mmCIF file of C-alpha atoms in Angstrom:
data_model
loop_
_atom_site.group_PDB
_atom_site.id
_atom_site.type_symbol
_atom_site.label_atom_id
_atom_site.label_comp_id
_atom_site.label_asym_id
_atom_site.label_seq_id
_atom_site.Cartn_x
_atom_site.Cartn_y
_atom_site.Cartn_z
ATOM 1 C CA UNK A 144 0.000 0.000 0.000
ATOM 2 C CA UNK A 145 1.255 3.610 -1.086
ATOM 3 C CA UNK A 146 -0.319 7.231 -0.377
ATOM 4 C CA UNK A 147 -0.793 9.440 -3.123
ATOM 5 C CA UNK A 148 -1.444 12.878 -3.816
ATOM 6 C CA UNK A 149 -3.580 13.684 -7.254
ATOM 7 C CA UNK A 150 -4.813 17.711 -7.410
ATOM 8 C CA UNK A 151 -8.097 18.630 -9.027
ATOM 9 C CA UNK A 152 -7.085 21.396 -11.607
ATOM 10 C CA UNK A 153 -4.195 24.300 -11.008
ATOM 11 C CA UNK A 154 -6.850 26.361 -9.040
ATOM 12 C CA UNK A 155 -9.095 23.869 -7.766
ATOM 13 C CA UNK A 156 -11.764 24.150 -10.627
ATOM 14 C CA UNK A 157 -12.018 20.517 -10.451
ATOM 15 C CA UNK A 158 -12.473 19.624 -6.907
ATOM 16 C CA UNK A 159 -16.379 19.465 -6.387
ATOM 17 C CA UNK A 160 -15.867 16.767 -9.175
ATOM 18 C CA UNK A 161 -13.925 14.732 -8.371
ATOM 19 C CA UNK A 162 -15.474 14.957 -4.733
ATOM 20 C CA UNK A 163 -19.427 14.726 -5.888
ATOM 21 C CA UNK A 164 -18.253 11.719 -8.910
ATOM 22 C CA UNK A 165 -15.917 10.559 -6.267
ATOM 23 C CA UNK A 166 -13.080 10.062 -8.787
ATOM 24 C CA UNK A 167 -9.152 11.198 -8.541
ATOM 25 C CA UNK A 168 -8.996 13.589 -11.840
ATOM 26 C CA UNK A 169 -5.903 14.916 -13.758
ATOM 27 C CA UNK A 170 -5.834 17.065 -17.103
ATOM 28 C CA UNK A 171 -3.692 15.906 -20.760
ATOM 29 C CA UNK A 172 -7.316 15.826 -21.829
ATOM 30 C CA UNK A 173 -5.794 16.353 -25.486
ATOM 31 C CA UNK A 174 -3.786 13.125 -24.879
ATOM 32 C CA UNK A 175 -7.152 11.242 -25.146
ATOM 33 C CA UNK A 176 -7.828 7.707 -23.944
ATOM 34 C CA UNK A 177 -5.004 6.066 -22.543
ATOM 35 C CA UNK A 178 -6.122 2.227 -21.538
ATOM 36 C CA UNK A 179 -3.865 1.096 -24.810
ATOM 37 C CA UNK A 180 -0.579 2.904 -23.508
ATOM 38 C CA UNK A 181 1.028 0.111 -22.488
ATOM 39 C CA UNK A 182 4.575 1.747 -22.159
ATOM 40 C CA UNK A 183 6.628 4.968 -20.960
ATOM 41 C CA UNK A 184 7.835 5.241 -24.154
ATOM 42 C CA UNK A 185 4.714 5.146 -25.887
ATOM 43 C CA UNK A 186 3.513 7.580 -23.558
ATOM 44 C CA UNK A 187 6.274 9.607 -23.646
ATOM 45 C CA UNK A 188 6.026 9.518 -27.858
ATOM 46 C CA UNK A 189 2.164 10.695 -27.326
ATOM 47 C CA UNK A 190 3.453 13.609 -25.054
ATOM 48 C CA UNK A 191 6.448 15.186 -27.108
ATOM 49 C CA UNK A 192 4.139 14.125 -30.637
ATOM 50 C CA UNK A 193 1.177 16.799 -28.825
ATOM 51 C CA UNK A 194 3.404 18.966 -26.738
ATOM 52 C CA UNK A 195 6.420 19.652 -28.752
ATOM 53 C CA UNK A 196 7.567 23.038 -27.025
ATOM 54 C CA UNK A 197 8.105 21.431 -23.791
ATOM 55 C CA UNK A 198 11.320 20.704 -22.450
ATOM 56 C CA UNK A 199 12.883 17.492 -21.823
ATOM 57 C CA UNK A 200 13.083 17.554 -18.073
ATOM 58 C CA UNK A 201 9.134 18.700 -18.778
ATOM 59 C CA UNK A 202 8.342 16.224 -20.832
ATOM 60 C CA UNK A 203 9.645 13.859 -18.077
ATOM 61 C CA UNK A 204 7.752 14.973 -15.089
ATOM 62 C CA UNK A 205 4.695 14.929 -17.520
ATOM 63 C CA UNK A 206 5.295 11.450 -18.145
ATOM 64 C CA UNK A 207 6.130 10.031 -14.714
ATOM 65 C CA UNK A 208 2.828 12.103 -13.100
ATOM 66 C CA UNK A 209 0.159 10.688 -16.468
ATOM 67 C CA UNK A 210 2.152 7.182 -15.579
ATOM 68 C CA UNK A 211 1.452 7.245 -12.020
ATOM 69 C CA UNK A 212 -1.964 7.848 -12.159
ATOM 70 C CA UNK A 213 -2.910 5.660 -14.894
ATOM 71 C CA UNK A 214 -0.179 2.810 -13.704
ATOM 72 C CA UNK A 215 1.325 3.109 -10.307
ATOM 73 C CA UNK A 216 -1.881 3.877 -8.330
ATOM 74 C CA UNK A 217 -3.436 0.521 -7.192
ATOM 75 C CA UNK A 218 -6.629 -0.570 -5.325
ATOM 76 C CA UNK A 219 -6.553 -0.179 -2.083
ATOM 77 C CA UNK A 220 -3.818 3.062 -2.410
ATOM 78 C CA UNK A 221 -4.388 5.986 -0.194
ATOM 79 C CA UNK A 222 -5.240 9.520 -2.338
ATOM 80 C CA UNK A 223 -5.186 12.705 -0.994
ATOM 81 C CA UNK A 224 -6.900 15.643 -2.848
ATOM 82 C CA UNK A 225 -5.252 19.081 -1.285
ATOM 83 C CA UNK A 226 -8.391 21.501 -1.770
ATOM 84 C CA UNK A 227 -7.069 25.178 -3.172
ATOM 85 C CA UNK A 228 -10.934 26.645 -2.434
ATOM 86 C CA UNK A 229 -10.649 25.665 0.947
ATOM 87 C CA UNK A 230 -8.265 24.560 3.813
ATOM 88 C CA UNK A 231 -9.118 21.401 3.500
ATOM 89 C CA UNK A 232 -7.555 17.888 2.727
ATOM 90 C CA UNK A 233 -9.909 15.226 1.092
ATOM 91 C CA UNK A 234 -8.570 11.635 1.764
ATOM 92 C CA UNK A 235 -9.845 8.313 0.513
ATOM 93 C CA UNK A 236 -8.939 5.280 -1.000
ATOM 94 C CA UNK A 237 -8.543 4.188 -4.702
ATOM 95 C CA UNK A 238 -11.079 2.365 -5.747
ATOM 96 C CA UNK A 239 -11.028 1.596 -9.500
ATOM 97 C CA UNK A 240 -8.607 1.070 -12.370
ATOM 98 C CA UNK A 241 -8.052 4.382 -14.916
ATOM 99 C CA UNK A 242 -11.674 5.191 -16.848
ATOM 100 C CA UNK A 243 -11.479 7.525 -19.873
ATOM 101 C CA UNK A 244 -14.391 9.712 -19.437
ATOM 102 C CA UNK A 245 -14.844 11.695 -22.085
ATOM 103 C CA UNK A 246 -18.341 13.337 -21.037
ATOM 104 C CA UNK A 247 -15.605 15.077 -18.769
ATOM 105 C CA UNK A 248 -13.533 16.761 -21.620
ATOM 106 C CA UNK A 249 -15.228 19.981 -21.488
ATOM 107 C CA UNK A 250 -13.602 20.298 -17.808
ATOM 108 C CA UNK A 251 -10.450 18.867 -19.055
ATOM 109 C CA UNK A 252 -11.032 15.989 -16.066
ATOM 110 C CA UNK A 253 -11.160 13.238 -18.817
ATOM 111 C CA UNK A 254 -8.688 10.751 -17.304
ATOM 112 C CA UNK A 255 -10.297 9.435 -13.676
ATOM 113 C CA UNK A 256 -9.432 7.059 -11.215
ATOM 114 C CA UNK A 257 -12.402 5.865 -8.803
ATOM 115 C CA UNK A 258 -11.952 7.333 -5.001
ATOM 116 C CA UNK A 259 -14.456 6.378 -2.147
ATOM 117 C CA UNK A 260 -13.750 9.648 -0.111
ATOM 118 C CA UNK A 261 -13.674 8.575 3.485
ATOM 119 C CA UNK A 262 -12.670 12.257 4.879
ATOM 120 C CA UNK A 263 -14.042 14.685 2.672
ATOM 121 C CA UNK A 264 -13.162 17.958 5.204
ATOM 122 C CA UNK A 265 -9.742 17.409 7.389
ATOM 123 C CA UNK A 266 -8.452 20.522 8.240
ATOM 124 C CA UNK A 267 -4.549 21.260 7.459
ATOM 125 C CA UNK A 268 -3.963 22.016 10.793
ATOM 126 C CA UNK A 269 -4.834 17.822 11.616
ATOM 127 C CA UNK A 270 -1.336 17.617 9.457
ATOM 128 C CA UNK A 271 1.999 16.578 10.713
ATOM 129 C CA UNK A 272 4.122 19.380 9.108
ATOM 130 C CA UNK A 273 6.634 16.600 7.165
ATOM 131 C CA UNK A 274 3.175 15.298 5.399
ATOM 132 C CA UNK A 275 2.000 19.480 4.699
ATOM 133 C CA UNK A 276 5.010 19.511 2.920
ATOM 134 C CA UNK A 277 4.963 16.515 0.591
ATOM 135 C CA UNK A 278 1.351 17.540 -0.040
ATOM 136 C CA UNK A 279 2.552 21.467 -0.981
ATOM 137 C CA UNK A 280 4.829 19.902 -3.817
ATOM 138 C CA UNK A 281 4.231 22.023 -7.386
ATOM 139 C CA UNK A 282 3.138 18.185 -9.021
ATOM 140 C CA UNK A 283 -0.178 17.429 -10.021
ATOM 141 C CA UNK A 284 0.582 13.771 -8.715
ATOM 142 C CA UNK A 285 3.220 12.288 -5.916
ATOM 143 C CA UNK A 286 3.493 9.693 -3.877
ATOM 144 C CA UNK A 287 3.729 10.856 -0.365
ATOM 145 C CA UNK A 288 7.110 9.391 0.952
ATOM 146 C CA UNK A 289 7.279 10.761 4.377
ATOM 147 C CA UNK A 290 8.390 7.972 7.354
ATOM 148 C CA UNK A 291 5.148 5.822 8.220
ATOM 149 C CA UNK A 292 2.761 8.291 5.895
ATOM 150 C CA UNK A 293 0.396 5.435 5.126
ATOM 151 C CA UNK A 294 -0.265 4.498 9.198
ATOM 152 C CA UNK A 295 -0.721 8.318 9.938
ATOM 153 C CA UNK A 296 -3.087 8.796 6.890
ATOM 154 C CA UNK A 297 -5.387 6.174 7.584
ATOM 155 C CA UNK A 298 -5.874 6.924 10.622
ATOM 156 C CA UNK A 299 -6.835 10.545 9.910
ATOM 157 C CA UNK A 300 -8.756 8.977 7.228
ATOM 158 C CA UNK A 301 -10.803 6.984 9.330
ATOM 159 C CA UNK A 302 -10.785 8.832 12.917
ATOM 160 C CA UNK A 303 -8.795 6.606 14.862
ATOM 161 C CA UNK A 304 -5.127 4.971 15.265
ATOM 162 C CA UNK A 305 -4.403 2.074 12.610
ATOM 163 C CA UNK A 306 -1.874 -0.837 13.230
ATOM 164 C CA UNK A 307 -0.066 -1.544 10.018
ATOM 165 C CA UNK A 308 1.636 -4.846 9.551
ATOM 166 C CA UNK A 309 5.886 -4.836 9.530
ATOM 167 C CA UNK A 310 5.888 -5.956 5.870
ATOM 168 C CA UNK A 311 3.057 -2.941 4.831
ATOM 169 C CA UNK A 312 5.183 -0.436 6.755
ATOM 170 C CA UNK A 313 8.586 -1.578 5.086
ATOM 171 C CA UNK A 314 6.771 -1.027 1.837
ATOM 172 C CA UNK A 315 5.120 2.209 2.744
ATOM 173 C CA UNK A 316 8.125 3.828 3.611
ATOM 174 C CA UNK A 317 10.224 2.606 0.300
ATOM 175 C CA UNK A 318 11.419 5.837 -1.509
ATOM 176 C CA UNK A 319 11.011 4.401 -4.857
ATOM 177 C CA UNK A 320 8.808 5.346 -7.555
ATOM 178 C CA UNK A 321 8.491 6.620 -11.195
ATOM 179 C CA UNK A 322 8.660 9.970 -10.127
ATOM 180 C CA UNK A 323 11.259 9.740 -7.549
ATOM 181 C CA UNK A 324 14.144 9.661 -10.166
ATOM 182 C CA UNK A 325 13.394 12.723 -11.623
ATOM 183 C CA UNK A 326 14.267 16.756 -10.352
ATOM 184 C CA UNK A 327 11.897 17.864 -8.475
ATOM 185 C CA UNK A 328 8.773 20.111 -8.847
ATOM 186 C CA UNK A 329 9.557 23.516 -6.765
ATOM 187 C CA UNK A 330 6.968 23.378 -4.300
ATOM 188 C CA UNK A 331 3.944 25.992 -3.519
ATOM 189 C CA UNK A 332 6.338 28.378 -0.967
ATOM 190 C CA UNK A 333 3.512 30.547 -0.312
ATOM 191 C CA UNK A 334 1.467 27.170 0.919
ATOM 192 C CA UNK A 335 3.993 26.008 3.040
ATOM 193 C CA UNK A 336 4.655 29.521 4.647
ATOM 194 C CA UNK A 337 0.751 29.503 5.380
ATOM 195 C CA UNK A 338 1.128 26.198 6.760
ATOM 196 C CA UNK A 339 4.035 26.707 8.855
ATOM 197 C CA UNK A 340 2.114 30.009 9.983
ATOM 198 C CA UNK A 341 -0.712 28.210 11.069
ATOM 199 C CA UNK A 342 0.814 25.796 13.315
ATOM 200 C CA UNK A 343 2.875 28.486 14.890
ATOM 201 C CA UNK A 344 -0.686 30.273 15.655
ATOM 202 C CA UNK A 345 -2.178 26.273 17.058
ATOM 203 C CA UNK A 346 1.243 26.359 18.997
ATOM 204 C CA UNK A 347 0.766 29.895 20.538
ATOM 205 C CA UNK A 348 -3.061 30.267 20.899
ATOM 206 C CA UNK A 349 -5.209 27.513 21.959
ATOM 207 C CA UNK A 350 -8.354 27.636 23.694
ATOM 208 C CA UNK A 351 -9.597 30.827 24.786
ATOM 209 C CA UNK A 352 -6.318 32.552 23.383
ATOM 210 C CA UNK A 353 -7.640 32.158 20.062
ATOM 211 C CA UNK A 354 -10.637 34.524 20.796
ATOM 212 C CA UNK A 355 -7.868 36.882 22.002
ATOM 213 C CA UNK A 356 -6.259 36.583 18.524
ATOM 214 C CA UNK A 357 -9.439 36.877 16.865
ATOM 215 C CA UNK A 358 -10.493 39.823 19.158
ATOM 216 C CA UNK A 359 -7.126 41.677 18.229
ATOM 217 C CA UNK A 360 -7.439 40.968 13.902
ATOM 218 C CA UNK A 361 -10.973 42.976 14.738
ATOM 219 C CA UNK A 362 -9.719 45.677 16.384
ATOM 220 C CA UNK A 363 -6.845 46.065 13.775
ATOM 221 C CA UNK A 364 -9.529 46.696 11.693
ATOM 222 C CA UNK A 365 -11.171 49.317 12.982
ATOM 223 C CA UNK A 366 -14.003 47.248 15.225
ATOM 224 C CA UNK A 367 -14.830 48.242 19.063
ATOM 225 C CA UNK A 368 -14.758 44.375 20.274
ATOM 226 C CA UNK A 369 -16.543 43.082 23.760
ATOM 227 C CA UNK A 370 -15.105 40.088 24.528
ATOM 228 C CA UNK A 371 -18.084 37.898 26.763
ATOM 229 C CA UNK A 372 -17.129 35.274 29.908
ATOM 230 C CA UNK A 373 -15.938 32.053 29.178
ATOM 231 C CA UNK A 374 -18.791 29.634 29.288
ATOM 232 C CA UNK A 375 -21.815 32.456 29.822
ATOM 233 C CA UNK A 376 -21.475 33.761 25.906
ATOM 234 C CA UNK A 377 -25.178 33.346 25.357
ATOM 235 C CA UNK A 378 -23.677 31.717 21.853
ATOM 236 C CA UNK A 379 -21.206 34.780 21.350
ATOM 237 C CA UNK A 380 -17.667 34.953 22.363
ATOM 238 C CA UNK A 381 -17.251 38.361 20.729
ATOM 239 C CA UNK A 382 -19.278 41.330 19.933
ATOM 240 C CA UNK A 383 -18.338 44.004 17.907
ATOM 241 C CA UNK A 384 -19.308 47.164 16.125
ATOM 242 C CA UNK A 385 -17.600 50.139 14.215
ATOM 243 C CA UNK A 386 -16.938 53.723 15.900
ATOM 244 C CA UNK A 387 -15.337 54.687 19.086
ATOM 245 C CA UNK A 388 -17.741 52.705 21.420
ATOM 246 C CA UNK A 389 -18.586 50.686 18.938
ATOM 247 C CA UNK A 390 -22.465 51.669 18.127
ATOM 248 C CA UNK A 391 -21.559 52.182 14.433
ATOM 249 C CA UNK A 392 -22.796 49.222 12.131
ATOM 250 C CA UNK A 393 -22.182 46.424 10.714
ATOM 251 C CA UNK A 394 -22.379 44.880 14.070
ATOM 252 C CA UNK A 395 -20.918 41.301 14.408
ATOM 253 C CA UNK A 396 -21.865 38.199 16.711
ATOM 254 C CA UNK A 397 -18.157 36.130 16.670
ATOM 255 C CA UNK A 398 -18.340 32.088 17.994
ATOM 256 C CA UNK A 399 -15.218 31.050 17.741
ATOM 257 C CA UNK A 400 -14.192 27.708 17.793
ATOM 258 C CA UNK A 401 -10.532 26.412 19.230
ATOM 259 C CA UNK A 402 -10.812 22.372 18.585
ATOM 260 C CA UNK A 403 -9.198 20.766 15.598
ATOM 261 C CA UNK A 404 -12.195 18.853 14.724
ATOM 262 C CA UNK A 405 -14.757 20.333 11.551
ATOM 263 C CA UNK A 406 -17.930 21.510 13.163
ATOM 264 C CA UNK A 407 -21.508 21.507 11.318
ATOM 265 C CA UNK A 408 -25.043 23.393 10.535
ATOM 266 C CA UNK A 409 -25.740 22.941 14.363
ATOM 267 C CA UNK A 410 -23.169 25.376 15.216
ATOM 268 C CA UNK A 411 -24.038 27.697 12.232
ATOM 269 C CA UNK A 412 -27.817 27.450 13.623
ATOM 270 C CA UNK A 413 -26.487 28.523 17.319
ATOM 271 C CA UNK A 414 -24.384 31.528 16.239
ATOM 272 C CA UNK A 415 -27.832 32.598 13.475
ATOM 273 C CA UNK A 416 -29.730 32.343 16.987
ATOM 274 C CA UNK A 417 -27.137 34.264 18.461
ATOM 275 C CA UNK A 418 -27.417 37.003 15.684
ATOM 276 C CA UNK A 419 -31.100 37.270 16.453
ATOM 277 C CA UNK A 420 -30.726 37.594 20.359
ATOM 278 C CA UNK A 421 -28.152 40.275 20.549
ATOM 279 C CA UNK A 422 -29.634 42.204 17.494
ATOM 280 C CA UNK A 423 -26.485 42.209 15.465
ATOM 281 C CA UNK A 424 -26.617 42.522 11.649
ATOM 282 C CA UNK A 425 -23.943 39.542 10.884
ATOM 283 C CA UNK A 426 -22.048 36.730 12.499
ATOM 284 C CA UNK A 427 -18.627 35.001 11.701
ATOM 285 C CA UNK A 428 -18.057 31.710 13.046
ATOM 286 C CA UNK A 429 -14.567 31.354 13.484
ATOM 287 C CA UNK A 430 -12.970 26.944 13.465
ATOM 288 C CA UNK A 431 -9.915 26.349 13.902
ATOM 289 C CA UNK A 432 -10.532 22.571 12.842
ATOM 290 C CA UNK A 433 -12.667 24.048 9.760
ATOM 291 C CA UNK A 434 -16.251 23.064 8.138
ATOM 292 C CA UNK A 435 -18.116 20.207 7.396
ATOM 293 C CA UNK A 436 -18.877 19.879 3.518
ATOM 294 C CA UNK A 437 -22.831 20.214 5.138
ATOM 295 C CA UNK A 438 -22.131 23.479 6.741
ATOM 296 C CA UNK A 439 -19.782 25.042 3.670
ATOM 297 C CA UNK A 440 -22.665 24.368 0.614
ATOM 298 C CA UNK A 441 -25.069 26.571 3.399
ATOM 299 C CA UNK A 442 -22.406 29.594 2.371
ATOM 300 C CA UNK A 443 -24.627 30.764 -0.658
ATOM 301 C CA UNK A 444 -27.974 30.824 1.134
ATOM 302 C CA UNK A 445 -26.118 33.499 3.974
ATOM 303 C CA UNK A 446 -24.157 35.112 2.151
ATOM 304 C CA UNK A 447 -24.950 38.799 3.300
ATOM 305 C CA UNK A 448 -25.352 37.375 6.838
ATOM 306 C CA UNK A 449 -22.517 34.871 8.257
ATOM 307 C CA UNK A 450 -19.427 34.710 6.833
ATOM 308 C CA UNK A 451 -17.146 31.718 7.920
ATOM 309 C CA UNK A 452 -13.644 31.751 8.916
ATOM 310 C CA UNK A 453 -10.876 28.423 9.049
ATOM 311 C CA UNK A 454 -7.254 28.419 9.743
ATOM 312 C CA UNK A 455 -6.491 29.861 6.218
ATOM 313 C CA UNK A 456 -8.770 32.279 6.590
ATOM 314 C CA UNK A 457 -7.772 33.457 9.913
ATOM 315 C CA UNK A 458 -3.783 33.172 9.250
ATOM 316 C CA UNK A 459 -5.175 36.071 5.721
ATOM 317 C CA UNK A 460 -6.483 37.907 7.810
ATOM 318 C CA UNK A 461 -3.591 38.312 9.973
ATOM 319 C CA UNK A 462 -1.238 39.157 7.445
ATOM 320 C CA UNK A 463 -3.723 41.810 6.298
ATOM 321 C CA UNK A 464 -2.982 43.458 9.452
ATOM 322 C CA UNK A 465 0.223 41.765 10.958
ATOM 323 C CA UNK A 466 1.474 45.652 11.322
ATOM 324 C CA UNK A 467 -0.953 47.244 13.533
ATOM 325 C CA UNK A 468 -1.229 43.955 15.762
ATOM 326 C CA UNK A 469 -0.389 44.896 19.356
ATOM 327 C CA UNK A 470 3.301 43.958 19.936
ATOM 328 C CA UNK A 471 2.596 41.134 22.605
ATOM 329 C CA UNK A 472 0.611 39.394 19.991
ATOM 330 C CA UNK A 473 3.581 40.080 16.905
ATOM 331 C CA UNK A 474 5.822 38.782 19.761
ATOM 332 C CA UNK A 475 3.931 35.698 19.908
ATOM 333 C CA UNK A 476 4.160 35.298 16.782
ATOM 334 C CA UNK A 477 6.750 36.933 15.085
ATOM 335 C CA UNK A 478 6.709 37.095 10.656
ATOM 336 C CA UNK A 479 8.650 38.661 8.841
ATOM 337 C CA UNK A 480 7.718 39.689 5.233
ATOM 338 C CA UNK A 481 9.762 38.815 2.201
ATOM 339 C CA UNK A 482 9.690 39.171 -1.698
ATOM 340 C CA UNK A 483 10.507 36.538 -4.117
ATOM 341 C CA UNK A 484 9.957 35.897 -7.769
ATOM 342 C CA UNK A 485 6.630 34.429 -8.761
ATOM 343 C CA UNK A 486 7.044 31.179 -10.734
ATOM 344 C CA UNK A 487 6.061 31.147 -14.004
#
């Protein structure tokens, strides 16, 4: 058994896809159907014959990544779909050989591999940092090589610590693959800073700290905030409003959530409740651990009422304002802005 990464488009566009078909997708939809490629050199003649302005260290990756999903995922393998529309890792288990779809060409999502999606919504911060950074690699596909990756996989996949045999471990942790060989894909820097900001903020602020940090990004941004007494919040742990005292609208009704774990519509439905009691115009709900899929397609239908805040969220915000923090807080967690070249 081997993990696996497969992304669902450069930005995401392919995601809800492969989640609602509950397939693994890649693009090379102009490659077309690929069950008689029987070779890399075939596929490699198929690649160069339609892309003949890439490179040859291109032309490699391209080949080892299309192999690897088509060839070197098996049943039973471990995929994990990073999510770029939200902080969110999808994890399941492959379920089907490669399918040429090509109903699926208009999203360029032709070439599929059948998933059953155990964990559709586990938060980045549930990540050891050594796995974060396999999954932040620039490839559309890897195989996740980290020491014991499958063990500490499935049991994020399923909720609860797996026992691996000696003989499945030895094999998990074999760095040797089709894409191994070749130079690597820079990674997504700006991911991995995110990520390594994130657990810097779970290090530093747990519990009722992270209301602190929360209450601080407000006031950054121009918000009079009330913070309420631990476990008497009437469903509100903040309450703020614009202006001096803070009886200048839009005024917000802030739960905010410390635990790792997603929470659902029940806890949207408390802060709405919430909104109503205190006679505030909006409400963010603030989780650490992030949303359940449930409680994230509820985002259209409040829209101009609750907005929704996860890690990522949270560490964007801070950046927004790192500079007019207080300085306790910037000690806590001290960043320090740099420039680099974009990737083309």
């Amino acid at each position: 058994m081997k993990a696996w990464f497969v992304r669902a488009g450069r930005n995401g566009e392919n995601e809800a896809l492969a989640l609602d078909e509950e397939i693994a997708v890649i693009g090379w939809s102009e490659l077309g159907d690929l069950s008689g490629i029987e070779t890399k050199e075939a596929l490699k003649n198929l690649i160069v014959a339609k892309h003949p302005e890439l490179s040859t260290a291109q032309i490699g990756q391209a080949v080892a990544q299309v192999w690897a999903f088509c060839h070197d995922i098996v049943i039973g393998d471990i995929i994990a779909l990073p999510l770029k529309t939200r902080g969110v890792i999808a994890l399941g288990t492959c379920s089907g050989p490669y399918l040429y779809r090509p109903e699926l060409t208009d999203q360029d999502a032709v070439h599929t591999r059948a998933v059953d999606w155990k964990a559709r919504d586990l938060s980045r911060t549930r990540f050891d940092e050594d796995l974060l950074l396999s999954l932040n690699s620039g490839r559309t596909v890897g195989q996740i090589q980290r020491e014991n990756a499958v063990p500490r996989l499935r049991a994020l996949m399923v909720g609860d610590s797996v026992q691996l045999t000696e003989a499945e471990i030895a094999e998990a942790n074999v760095v040797a693959s089709s894409i191994s060989d070749l130079t690597d894909v820079p990674p997504d820097i700006e991911r991995t800073a995110r990520d390594q900001i994130a657990s810097l903020i779970g290090r530093r602020f747990r519990t009722y700290s992270l209301e602190s940090l929360i209450r601080s990004i407000l006031e950054a941004r121009g918000y009079f905030v009330h913070q309420t007494r631990p476990g008497k919040d009437g469903g509100a742990d903040l309450l703020a409003g614009r202006g001096e005292l803070g009886f200048e609208s839009p005024f917000l009704c802030v739960q905010v959530k410390s635990s790792s774990e997603a929470v659902g519509t029940e806890t949207l439905q408390l802060l709405q409740a919430a909104v109503d009691d205190f006679g505030a115009s909006h409400g963010l709900l603030v989780s650490w651990g992030g949303f359940r899929e449930s409680l994230y397609n509820k985002r259209r239908e409040k829209f101009f009422h609750i907005r929704l805040w996860d890690s990522d969220d949270i560490v964007a915000a801070l950046l927004d304002i790192y500079d007019k923090l207080p300085e306790d807080i910037r000690a806590e967690l001290p960043l320090k802005r740099v420039w680099i070249v974009a990737s083309s």
